[in-house]
Tab-separated table of C-alpha atoms in Angstrom:
chain	number	residue	atom	x	y	z
T	1	MET	CA	-6.328	88.780	104.015
T	2	ASN	CA	-8.797	90.009	102.515
T	3	PHE	CA	-16.715	87.305	100.885
T	4	ILE	CA	-20.105	86.237	99.847
T	5	LEU	CA	-22.343	88.078	97.417
T	6	LYS	CA	-26.009	87.545	96.709
T	7	MET	CA	-26.157	85.934	93.295
T	8	THR	CA	-28.709	86.564	90.620
T	9	SER	CA	-30.020	84.060	88.137
T	10	LEU	CA	-30.281	86.797	85.513
T	11	LEU	CA	-26.551	86.463	84.919
T	12	ASN	CA	-26.528	82.679	84.699
T	13	ILE	CA	-25.667	82.763	81.019
T	14	THR	CA	-25.029	79.796	78.722
T	15	LEU	CA	-21.402	78.620	78.700
T	16	VAL	CA	-19.698	79.194	75.386
T	17	LEU	CA	-16.041	78.203	75.424
T	18	LEU	CA	-14.740	79.524	72.169
T	19	LEU	CA	-11.974	77.103	71.342
T	20	SER	CA	-11.548	78.405	67.825
T	21	GLU	CA	-8.439	80.476	67.250
T	22	ARG	CA	-8.834	84.236	67.454
T	23	THR	CA	-6.926	86.496	65.090
T	24	ILE	CA	-4.021	87.932	67.064
T	25	VAL	CA	-2.215	91.184	66.394
T	26	VAL	CA	1.404	90.730	67.464
T	27	ALA	CA	3.535	93.619	68.720
T	28	SER	CA	6.802	94.267	66.930
T	29	HIS	CA	8.839	92.980	69.870
T	30	GLY	CA	8.634	89.344	70.972
T	31	GLN	CA	6.736	88.268	67.851
T	32	LEU	CA	5.137	84.858	67.693
T	33	SER	CA	3.088	83.383	64.895
T	34	SER	CA	-0.668	83.492	65.366
T	35	GLU	CA	-0.790	79.705	65.324
T	36	LYS	CA	1.916	79.294	67.968
T	37	THR	CA	0.407	81.988	70.171
T	38	SER	CA	-3.007	80.401	69.923
T	39	ASN	CA	-1.576	77.048	70.956
T	40	ILE	CA	0.102	78.644	73.988
T	41	GLN	CA	-3.152	80.293	75.013
T	42	ASN	CA	-5.239	77.175	74.508
T	43	LYS	CA	-2.834	75.249	76.732
T	44	ASP	CA	-3.886	77.559	79.595
T	45	LEU	CA	-7.564	77.744	78.665
T	46	VAL	CA	-9.738	76.618	81.596
T	47	THR	CA	-12.435	74.274	80.326
T	48	ASN	CA	-13.408	71.914	83.132
T	49	LEU	CA	-13.407	73.940	86.326
T	50	PRO	CA	-15.558	71.979	88.800
T	51	HIS	CA	-18.964	73.474	89.517
T	52	GLN	CA	-18.283	76.564	87.432
T	53	PRO	CA	-21.416	78.561	86.557
T	54	ASN	CA	-22.180	78.905	82.866
T	55	VAL	CA	-20.589	81.999	81.338
T	56	ASP	CA	-19.848	83.211	77.832
T	57	PHE	CA	-16.338	84.573	78.411
T	58	ARG	CA	-13.078	82.654	78.285
T	59	HIS	CA	-10.633	82.401	81.164
T	60	TYR	CA	-7.096	81.094	81.407
T	61	ALA	CA	-4.866	79.916	84.233
T	62	GLY	CA	-1.333	78.620	84.496
T	63	TYR	CA	2.274	79.565	85.000
T	64	VAL	CA	4.605	82.186	83.608
T	65	THR	CA	8.327	81.688	84.207
T	66	VAL	CA	10.040	84.833	85.478
T	67	ASN	CA	13.530	83.404	86.016
T	68	GLU	CA	14.696	80.420	83.977
T	69	LYS	CA	17.945	79.907	85.883
T	70	ASN	CA	16.320	79.646	89.325
T	71	GLY	CA	13.116	78.068	88.116
T	72	ARG	CA	10.831	80.817	89.401
T	73	ALA	CA	7.275	80.708	88.058
T	74	LEU	CA	4.237	82.777	88.987
T	75	PHE	CA	0.670	81.519	88.811
T	76	TYR	CA	-1.965	83.673	87.133
T	77	TRP	CA	-5.680	83.508	86.427
T	78	PHE	CA	-6.952	85.678	83.600
T	79	TYR	CA	-10.605	86.402	82.841
T	80	GLU	CA	-11.539	87.996	79.554
T	81	ALA	CA	-14.103	90.751	79.789
T	82	TRP	CA	-17.674	89.521	79.811
T	83	THR	CA	-18.347	91.271	76.504
T	84	LEU	CA	-16.157	92.944	73.879
T	85	PRO	CA	-12.812	91.868	75.382
T	86	ASP	CA	-10.909	93.233	72.372
T	87	GLU	CA	-12.179	96.721	73.149
T	88	LYS	CA	-11.692	96.829	76.914
T	89	PRO	CA	-8.599	97.573	79.008
T	90	LEU	CA	-6.424	95.106	80.892
T	91	VAL	CA	-6.311	95.371	84.702
T	92	LEU	CA	-3.809	93.573	86.936
T	93	TRP	CA	-5.077	92.958	90.484
T	94	LEU	CA	-2.680	92.363	93.381
T	95	ASN	CA	-3.338	91.455	96.998
T	96	GLY	CA	-0.714	91.969	99.654
T	97	GLY	CA	0.251	90.367	102.927
T	98	PRO	CA	3.014	90.142	102.086
T	99	GLY	CA	2.336	86.489	101.387
T	100	CYS	CA	-1.364	86.461	100.494
T	101	SER	CA	-3.049	85.191	97.356
T	102	SER	CA	-4.734	87.459	94.817
T	103	VAL	CA	-6.558	84.379	93.556
T	104	GLY	CA	-7.819	83.462	97.023
T	105	TYR	CA	-8.869	86.983	97.899
T	106	GLY	CA	-9.387	89.283	94.928
T	107	ALA	CA	-10.522	86.688	92.397
T	108	THR	CA	-12.412	84.379	94.747
T	109	GLN	CA	-13.910	86.650	97.367
T	110	GLU	CA	-14.061	90.148	95.942
T	111	ILE	CA	-14.070	91.093	92.276
T	112	GLY	CA	-13.714	87.881	90.268
T	113	PRO	CA	-16.647	86.238	88.465
T	114	PHE	CA	-16.685	83.074	90.584
T	115	ILE	CA	-17.207	83.078	94.357
T	116	VAL	CA	-16.594	79.891	96.356
T	117	GLY	CA	-19.704	78.645	98.122
T	118	THR	CA	-19.993	77.925	101.829
T	119	ASP	CA	-19.432	74.217	101.223
T	120	GLY	CA	-15.941	74.861	99.848
T	121	ASN	CA	-16.997	72.945	96.793
T	122	SER	CA	-19.382	74.943	94.633
T	123	LEU	CA	-18.900	78.202	92.745
T	124	GLN	CA	-21.435	80.986	92.503
T	125	LEU	CA	-21.629	83.709	89.912
T	126	ASN	CA	-20.657	87.207	91.045
T	127	PRO	CA	-22.999	89.677	89.341
T	128	TYR	CA	-20.637	92.536	90.266
T	129	SER	CA	-17.452	91.044	88.859
T	130	TRP	CA	-15.029	93.613	87.526
T	131	ASN	CA	-14.580	91.647	84.324
T	132	ILE	CA	-17.897	93.159	83.310
T	133	GLU	CA	-15.863	96.292	82.571
T	134	ALA	CA	-12.320	95.038	81.931
T	135	ASN	CA	-10.103	92.068	81.198
T	136	MET	CA	-8.960	91.009	84.675
T	137	LEU	CA	-5.587	89.439	85.447
T	138	PHE	CA	-4.961	88.043	88.954
T	139	LEU	CA	-1.420	87.166	89.995
T	140	GLU	CA	-0.087	85.153	92.940
T	141	SER	CA	3.111	86.979	93.815
T	142	PRO	CA	5.867	86.631	94.930
T	143	VAL	CA	6.986	82.987	94.686
T	144	GLY	CA	5.717	81.004	97.646
T	145	VAL	CA	2.299	82.641	97.474
T	146	GLY	CA	-0.529	80.323	96.475
T	147	PHE	CA	0.591	78.128	93.592
T	148	SER	CA	3.633	80.232	92.640
T	149	TYR	CA	6.991	78.616	93.284
T	150	SER	CA	10.767	78.635	92.869
T	151	ASN	CA	13.080	75.662	92.435
T	152	THR	CA	15.837	77.599	94.231
T	153	THR	CA	15.500	77.589	98.007
T	154	SER	CA	17.510	80.780	98.503
T	155	ASP	CA	14.884	82.768	96.576
T	156	TYR	CA	12.510	82.390	99.509
T	157	GLU	CA	15.101	83.973	101.803
T	158	ASN	CA	15.406	87.126	99.696
T	159	LEU	CA	11.782	88.094	99.253
T	160	GLY	CA	10.971	91.765	99.610
T	161	ASP	CA	9.367	94.712	97.862
T	162	ASP	CA	12.057	95.171	95.205
T	163	PHE	CA	12.242	91.430	94.498
T	164	THR	CA	8.461	91.307	94.053
T	165	ALA	CA	8.327	94.337	91.758
T	166	LYS	CA	11.062	92.974	89.477
T	167	ASP	CA	9.475	89.527	89.226
T	168	THR	CA	6.042	91.001	88.546
T	169	TYR	CA	7.541	93.190	85.847
T	170	ALA	CA	9.186	90.139	84.266
T	171	PHE	CA	5.879	88.297	84.543
T	172	LEU	CA	4.059	90.992	82.573
T	173	HIS	CA	6.467	90.895	79.649
T	174	ASN	CA	6.418	87.113	79.512
T	175	TRP	CA	2.640	87.048	79.884
T	176	PHE	CA	2.361	89.394	76.906
T	177	LYS	CA	4.189	86.749	74.867
T	178	LYS	CA	1.278	84.422	75.623
T	179	PHE	CA	-1.298	87.136	74.997
T	180	PRO	CA	0.351	89.557	72.540
T	181	SER	CA	-2.879	91.316	71.593
T	182	TYR	CA	-2.811	92.909	75.055
T	183	ARG	CA	0.720	94.316	74.822
T	184	THR	CA	-0.430	97.714	73.586
T	185	ARG	CA	-3.781	97.649	75.389
T	186	ALA	CA	-4.598	100.345	77.951
T	187	PHE	CA	-3.257	98.885	81.201
T	188	TYR	CA	-4.096	99.592	84.844
T	189	ILE	CA	-2.838	98.150	88.130
T	190	ALA	CA	-5.145	97.777	91.122
T	191	GLY	CA	-4.808	96.290	94.579
T	192	GLU	CA	-5.398	96.677	98.285
T	193	SER	CA	-3.711	96.540	101.687
T	194	TYR	CA	0.023	95.756	101.399
T	195	ALA	CA	-0.407	95.985	97.632
T	196	GLY	CA	-0.542	99.683	98.457
T	197	LYS	CA	3.227	99.293	98.229
T	198	TYR	CA	3.341	96.665	95.475
T	199	VAL	CA	1.242	98.667	93.022
T	200	PRO	CA	3.089	102.028	93.102
T	201	GLU	CA	6.452	100.252	93.075
T	202	LEU	CA	5.487	98.238	90.007
T	203	ALA	CA	4.003	101.316	88.328
T	204	GLY	CA	7.194	103.252	89.019
T	205	LEU	CA	9.300	100.461	87.522
T	206	ILE	CA	7.128	100.326	84.409
T	207	TYR	CA	7.359	104.101	84.030
T	208	GLU	CA	11.157	104.009	84.252
T	209	LYS	CA	11.518	101.088	81.835
T	210	ASN	CA	9.126	102.650	79.331
T	211	ASN	CA	11.999	104.863	78.202
T	212	ASP	CA	12.999	101.826	76.153
T	213	PRO	CA	10.405	101.481	73.354
T	214	SER	CA	10.964	97.737	73.188
T	215	LEU	CA	9.790	97.410	76.809
T	216	PHE	CA	6.839	99.795	76.578
T	217	ILE	CA	3.721	98.923	78.589
T	218	ASN	CA	0.726	101.190	78.044
T	219	LEU	CA	0.225	102.033	81.727
T	220	LYS	CA	-2.606	104.507	82.263
T	221	GLY	CA	-3.136	104.527	86.013
T	222	ILE	CA	-3.367	102.814	89.386
T	223	LEU	CA	-6.246	102.122	91.785
T	224	LEU	CA	-5.555	101.489	95.476
T	225	GLY	CA	-7.914	100.310	98.224
T	226	ASN	CA	-7.162	100.777	101.936
T	227	PRO	CA	-3.479	100.831	101.001
T	228	GLU	CA	-0.434	100.713	103.212
T	229	THR	CA	1.317	103.846	102.031
T	230	SER	CA	3.673	105.429	104.532
T	231	ASP	CA	4.586	103.583	107.730
T	232	ALA	CA	4.582	106.627	110.010
T	233	GLU	CA	1.219	107.927	108.814
T	234	ASP	CA	-0.249	104.417	108.736
T	235	TRP	CA	0.652	103.840	112.389
T	236	LYS	CA	-0.598	107.232	113.497
T	237	GLY	CA	-3.881	106.654	111.656
T	238	LEU	CA	-4.289	103.187	113.159
T	239	VAL	CA	-4.032	104.325	116.772
T	240	ASP	CA	-6.057	107.505	116.253
T	241	TYR	CA	-8.805	105.519	114.540
T	242	ALA	CA	-8.859	102.933	117.343
T	243	TRP	CA	-9.292	105.704	119.885
T	244	SER	CA	-11.880	107.652	117.869
T	245	HIS	CA	-13.928	104.455	117.430
T	246	ALA	CA	-13.831	103.554	121.136
T	247	VAL	CA	-11.584	100.499	120.751
T	248	VAL	CA	-9.078	101.814	123.308
T	249	SER	CA	-9.194	104.132	126.300
T	250	ASP	CA	-8.325	107.804	126.473
T	251	GLU	CA	-5.379	106.880	128.691
T	252	THR	CA	-3.892	104.437	126.177
T	253	HIS	CA	-4.256	106.927	123.363
T	254	LYS	CA	-2.689	109.688	125.441
T	255	THR	CA	0.317	107.479	126.206
T	256	ILE	CA	0.795	106.769	122.507
T	257	ARG	CA	0.529	110.427	121.567
T	258	GLU	CA	3.065	111.388	124.211
T	259	SER	CA	5.610	108.582	123.829
T	260	CYS	CA	5.472	107.300	120.240
T	261	ASP	CA	7.474	108.875	117.441
T	262	PHE	CA	6.399	106.864	114.411
T	263	ASN	CA	8.878	108.734	112.218
T	264	SER	CA	11.738	107.369	114.285
T	265	ASN	CA	13.736	104.254	113.474
T	266	ASN	CA	13.623	103.443	117.193
T	267	THR	CA	9.887	103.712	117.781
T	268	TRP	CA	9.607	100.432	119.675
T	269	SER	CA	12.617	101.040	121.912
T	270	ASN	CA	10.343	103.275	123.973
T	271	ASP	CA	8.684	100.845	126.385
T	272	ASN	CA	5.722	103.103	127.110
T	273	CYS	CA	4.996	103.429	123.399
T	274	SER	CA	5.441	99.733	122.671
T	275	GLN	CA	3.236	98.620	125.556
T	276	ALA	CA	0.498	101.101	124.666
T	277	VAL	CA	0.437	99.955	121.042
T	278	ASP	CA	0.332	96.357	122.256
T	279	GLU	CA	-2.777	97.328	124.183
T	280	VAL	CA	-4.380	98.599	120.964
T	281	LEU	CA	-3.624	95.276	119.271
T	282	ARG	CA	-4.854	93.338	122.287
T	283	GLN	CA	-8.246	95.064	122.097
T	284	TYR	CA	-8.442	94.482	118.360
T	285	LYS	CA	-8.024	90.743	118.938
T	286	GLU	CA	-11.516	90.784	120.446
T	287	ILE	CA	-13.094	91.843	117.141
T	288	ASP	CA	-12.258	91.834	113.447
T	289	ILE	CA	-9.789	94.678	112.931
T	290	TYR	CA	-10.587	94.601	109.208
T	291	SER	CA	-14.288	95.145	109.795
T	292	LEU	CA	-15.167	96.705	113.131
T	293	TYR	CA	-18.898	96.074	113.101
T	294	THR	CA	-19.255	92.540	111.739
T	295	SER	CA	-18.947	89.157	113.421
T	296	VAL	CA	-15.778	87.076	113.607
T	297	CYS	CA	-15.571	83.522	112.282
T	298	ASN	CA	-16.340	80.995	115.026
T	299	ALA	CA	-16.976	77.988	112.792
T	300	ASN	CA	-13.542	76.484	113.398
T	301	SER	CA	-11.984	77.409	116.718
T	302	ALA	CA	-8.466	76.298	115.751
T	303	TYR	CA	-8.707	78.275	112.539
T	304	SER	CA	-10.048	81.327	114.335
T	305	GLU	CA	-7.175	81.262	116.810
T	306	ASN	CA	-4.709	81.271	113.933
T	307	LYS	CA	-6.466	84.233	112.339
T	308	GLN	CA	-5.984	86.646	115.182
T	309	VAL	CA	-4.246	89.967	114.628
T	310	VAL	CA	-0.811	89.211	113.197
T	311	PHE	CA	1.619	92.074	113.435
T	312	ASN	CA	5.266	92.891	112.964
T	313	LYS	CA	5.695	96.239	114.638
T	314	SER	CA	9.208	96.834	113.367
T	315	THR	CA	8.118	96.863	109.727
T	316	SER	CA	4.410	97.731	110.046
T	317	LYS	CA	3.521	94.515	108.249
T	318	MET	CA	0.267	92.844	109.106
T	319	MET	CA	-1.345	89.824	107.564
T	320	PRO	CA	-4.402	91.165	105.760
T	321	ARG	CA	-7.074	88.628	106.588
T	322	ILE	CA	-9.672	90.098	104.325
T	323	ILE	CA	-12.900	88.725	105.675
T	324	GLY	CA	-16.008	90.188	107.155
T	325	GLY	CA	-19.243	91.543	105.808
T	326	TYR	CA	-21.529	88.844	104.543
T	327	ASP	CA	-19.567	85.856	105.804
T	328	PRO	CA	-16.455	85.941	108.035
T	329	CYS	CA	-15.398	82.363	107.219
T	330	LEU	CA	-14.653	82.728	103.518
T	331	ASP	CA	-10.958	81.919	103.890
T	332	ASP	CA	-11.890	78.376	104.908
T	333	TYR	CA	-14.084	77.900	101.852
T	334	ALA	CA	-11.353	79.008	99.442
T	335	LYS	CA	-8.806	76.687	101.040
T	336	GLY	CA	-11.167	73.758	100.664
T	337	TYR	CA	-11.825	74.471	97.017
T	338	TYR	CA	-8.289	75.129	95.772
T	339	ASN	CA	-6.892	72.005	97.412
T	340	LYS	CA	-9.208	69.710	95.451
T	341	PRO	CA	-7.360	67.536	92.882
T	342	GLU	CA	-9.866	68.214	90.126
T	343	VAL	CA	-9.647	71.992	90.692
T	344	GLN	CA	-5.857	72.053	90.538
T	345	LYS	CA	-5.950	69.957	87.388
T	346	ALA	CA	-8.446	72.295	85.736
T	347	LEU	CA	-6.242	75.289	86.590
T	348	HIS	CA	-3.168	73.553	85.135
T	349	VAL	CA	-1.443	73.506	88.503
T	350	SER	CA	-1.038	69.759	88.785
T	351	ASN	CA	-2.021	66.568	87.065
T	352	GLY	CA	-4.645	65.944	89.733
T	353	LEU	CA	-2.500	63.279	91.371
T	354	GLN	CA	0.367	65.218	92.942
T	355	LEU	CA	-1.358	68.043	94.785
T	356	LYS	CA	0.179	71.362	95.703
T	357	ASN	CA	-0.620	72.569	99.211
T	358	TRP	CA	-2.451	75.832	98.556
T	359	SER	CA	-2.955	78.327	101.387
T	360	ILE	CA	-4.560	81.723	101.207
T	361	CYS	CA	-1.638	83.341	103.075
T	362	ASN	CA	1.917	82.097	103.588
T	363	MET	CA	3.066	83.055	107.077
T	364	ASP	CA	6.668	82.057	106.349
T	365	ILE	CA	6.792	84.748	103.685
T	366	PHE	CA	5.158	87.253	105.991
T	367	ASN	CA	7.559	86.596	108.851
T	368	GLY	CA	10.620	86.382	106.635
T	369	TRP	CA	9.994	89.476	104.498
T	370	SER	CA	13.466	90.915	104.023
T	371	GLN	CA	12.863	94.391	102.596
T	372	SER	CA	9.985	96.854	102.795
T	373	ILE	CA	9.997	100.446	101.612
T	374	ASP	CA	9.003	102.900	104.359
T	375	SER	CA	6.891	105.107	102.117
T	376	VAL	CA	5.683	105.068	98.522
T	377	LEU	CA	4.720	108.746	98.611
T	378	PRO	CA	7.835	109.730	96.586
T	379	ILE	CA	6.634	107.301	93.917
T	380	TYR	CA	3.200	108.920	94.039
T	381	LYS	CA	4.837	112.255	93.240
T	382	LYS	CA	6.686	110.774	90.278
T	383	LEU	CA	3.531	109.147	88.912
T	384	ILE	CA	1.543	112.349	89.399
T	385	ASP	CA	4.185	114.257	87.438
T	386	ALA	CA	3.866	111.600	84.724
T	387	LYS	CA	0.120	112.391	84.509
T	388	LEU	CA	-0.958	108.868	85.395
T	389	ARG	CA	-4.427	108.407	86.838
T	390	ILE	CA	-4.231	107.725	90.588
T	391	TRP	CA	-7.359	106.911	92.568
T	392	VAL	CA	-7.281	105.869	96.225
T	393	TYR	CA	-10.268	104.631	98.215
T	394	SER	CA	-10.948	103.627	101.814
T	395	GLY	CA	-13.614	101.518	103.430
T	396	ASP	CA	-14.418	103.557	106.528
T	397	THR	CA	-14.954	100.642	108.968
T	398	ASP	CA	-11.466	99.175	108.484
T	399	GLY	CA	-9.216	99.426	111.532
T	400	ARG	CA	-6.067	97.994	109.959
T	401	VAL	CA	-5.399	100.604	107.257
T	402	PRO	CA	-8.115	103.027	108.308
T	403	VAL	CA	-9.336	106.034	106.444
T	404	LEU	CA	-7.328	108.233	108.832
T	405	SER	CA	-4.059	106.591	107.801
T	406	THR	CA	-4.758	107.266	104.152
T	407	ARG	CA	-5.871	110.839	104.806
T	408	TYR	CA	-2.706	111.531	106.793
T	409	SER	CA	-0.555	110.089	104.002
T	410	LEU	CA	-2.253	111.956	101.195
T	411	SER	CA	-2.284	115.181	103.179
T	412	SER	CA	1.494	115.058	103.430
T	413	LEU	CA	1.709	115.291	99.628
T	414	GLY	CA	0.447	118.876	99.824
T	415	LEU	CA	-1.626	118.607	96.636
T	416	SER	CA	-3.952	121.385	95.521
T	417	ILE	CA	-7.665	120.603	95.782
T	418	THR	CA	-9.503	120.792	92.454
T	419	ARG	CA	-12.945	119.619	93.653
T	420	SER	CA	-13.803	119.812	97.324
T	421	TRP	CA	-15.131	117.154	99.709
T	422	ARG	CA	-18.615	115.978	98.764
T	423	PRO	CA	-20.761	112.828	98.785
T	424	TRP	CA	-20.822	110.501	95.813
T	425	TYR	CA	-23.832	108.357	94.961
T	426	ASN	CA	-24.760	104.948	93.695
T	427	GLN	CA	-28.358	103.934	93.087
T	428	LYS	CA	-29.511	107.187	94.704
T	429	GLN	CA	-27.713	106.409	97.966
T	430	VAL	CA	-24.528	107.940	99.390
T	431	GLY	CA	-21.720	105.540	98.552
T	432	GLY	CA	-19.200	107.624	100.456
T	433	TRP	CA	-17.357	110.909	100.132
T	434	ILE	CA	-14.846	112.080	97.575
T	435	GLN	CA	-12.253	114.789	97.115
T	436	GLU	CA	-10.201	115.489	94.006
T	437	TYR	CA	-6.683	116.836	94.039
T	438	GLU	CA	-4.285	117.929	91.364
T	439	GLY	CA	-3.225	114.522	90.065
T	440	LEU	CA	-5.092	112.286	92.544
T	441	THR	CA	-8.628	111.320	93.578
T	442	PHE	CA	-9.519	110.079	97.064
T	443	ALA	CA	-12.847	108.501	98.020
T	444	THR	CA	-14.401	106.705	100.967
T	445	PHE	CA	-16.894	103.854	100.982
T	446	ARG	CA	-19.524	104.289	103.651
T	447	GLY	CA	-19.845	101.205	105.864
T	448	ALA	CA	-17.180	99.117	104.128
T	449	GLY	CA	-14.332	97.233	105.758
T	450	HIS	CA	-10.812	96.505	104.558
T	451	ALA	CA	-11.801	94.642	101.376
T	452	VAL	CA	-14.337	97.115	100.066
T	453	PRO	CA	-15.885	95.009	97.254
T	454	ILE	CA	-17.064	92.423	99.777
T	455	PHE	CA	-19.162	94.928	101.641
T	456	LYS	CA	-20.175	97.210	98.781
T	457	PRO	CA	-20.128	95.133	95.582
T	458	SER	CA	-22.461	97.309	93.513
T	459	GLU	CA	-20.806	100.531	94.635
T	460	SER	CA	-17.353	99.070	93.977
T	461	LEU	CA	-18.190	98.093	90.417
T	462	ALA	CA	-19.700	101.519	89.738
T	463	PHE	CA	-16.625	103.199	91.223
T	464	PHE	CA	-14.307	100.981	89.160
T	465	THR	CA	-16.234	101.929	86.024
T	466	SER	CA	-15.795	105.616	86.832
T	467	PHE	CA	-12.080	105.073	87.379
T	468	LEU	CA	-11.631	103.420	83.980
T	469	LEU	CA	-13.542	106.230	82.309
T	470	GLY	CA	-11.625	108.902	84.214
T	471	GLU	CA	-14.919	110.420	85.264
T	472	SER	CA	-16.006	111.414	88.768
T	473	PRO	CA	-18.704	109.222	90.353
T	474	PRO	CA	-22.148	110.868	90.437
T	475	SER	CA	-22.303	113.741	92.931
T	476	GLN	CA	-26.090	113.867	93.120
T	477	ARG	CA	-28.898	111.352	93.518
């Protein structure tokens, strides 16, 4: 799971909520009249968000039903691009967990335009918001995450990777009915951590379904940050990184290397292996595994105890508490803000009287996750063959999905190198290192933890811009 940025008054622009209807170009499938579509959009238009800074872009929030029979509905928050929204691409951002909120993390703490203040009440403007470059769509998925829900109890017992991909796919098509001008827009999917599985799986599903012209989504590429990719390589990278960064002893690392077969279905049946890995996790409880060199949150002792390393060794799932960097207590602030009656009312979640209990991560979903794909590398190969743009990046101070895990995973693809390892720059400083392969680009962010945009906001926005343009970041000062 997955945030404070220094704000600048230069971007404190006058609020202009354009309530007038915009001319809408409707795709041939799922046509709605311009008047009806405008009414649907205006119903979700956010106009009275408490303590919102003044901005001149519109944003929308609300529900999209993905299954009428079971009453499944996913909550979204959509920010138009700061300028020229009709000319800029659409980007879907997903956080992982599984069970964590893309609104609470991505939108609120990382790349959205509004960052919750330390009082859990105010909002501050993020001068490095990604909606400077794109129309940004944040989704709380699957049901049970954040404000998303199902009226059918059994749905919560069947949550898994495939379930999530299918519901997210249904969400997109139904969301396009609300916003039909985006149906043919250049579309990208981005995310981090366990969304390292969500994003390729969704991209693969879109690619397969695009054979039907009536279902076509103009997918151009995917962007993945510190992504869980392949369980075996992820585990190997985690323990090697812990050892190489002096978190565990030589003896513990040697035991793991000699007794653990992470490619085996019976990895944890070996007691020596299991106990040695437990020792790695025990040491990581002393610090923030998501950001090795920053402080932990001590503001609320009960909260801090609940935010220790959470791990399910059998499935390699781990709750991605994405905090660190500027302020390690950001999760608390988000929880305070999104449980305010006036906030939920403004976001069209409730009437302000019957509150929904919003949490940044749902541990019941995490613990009950029923199906997880071992590796998305085969999907990578399919997307590479389809000529989609694939960029992967790693904050190099993350211990949970460390740079070593990602390098091991990508190495196993056996891709040809087209541009060799070199530094990339932002504002005349080394942002990290980058290497380009046939069909894939990999980059590091120097000094960044698990949620890179928290630690390196300016660099992240510059990198995101390069990704959208399909151009390499600067390789000289």
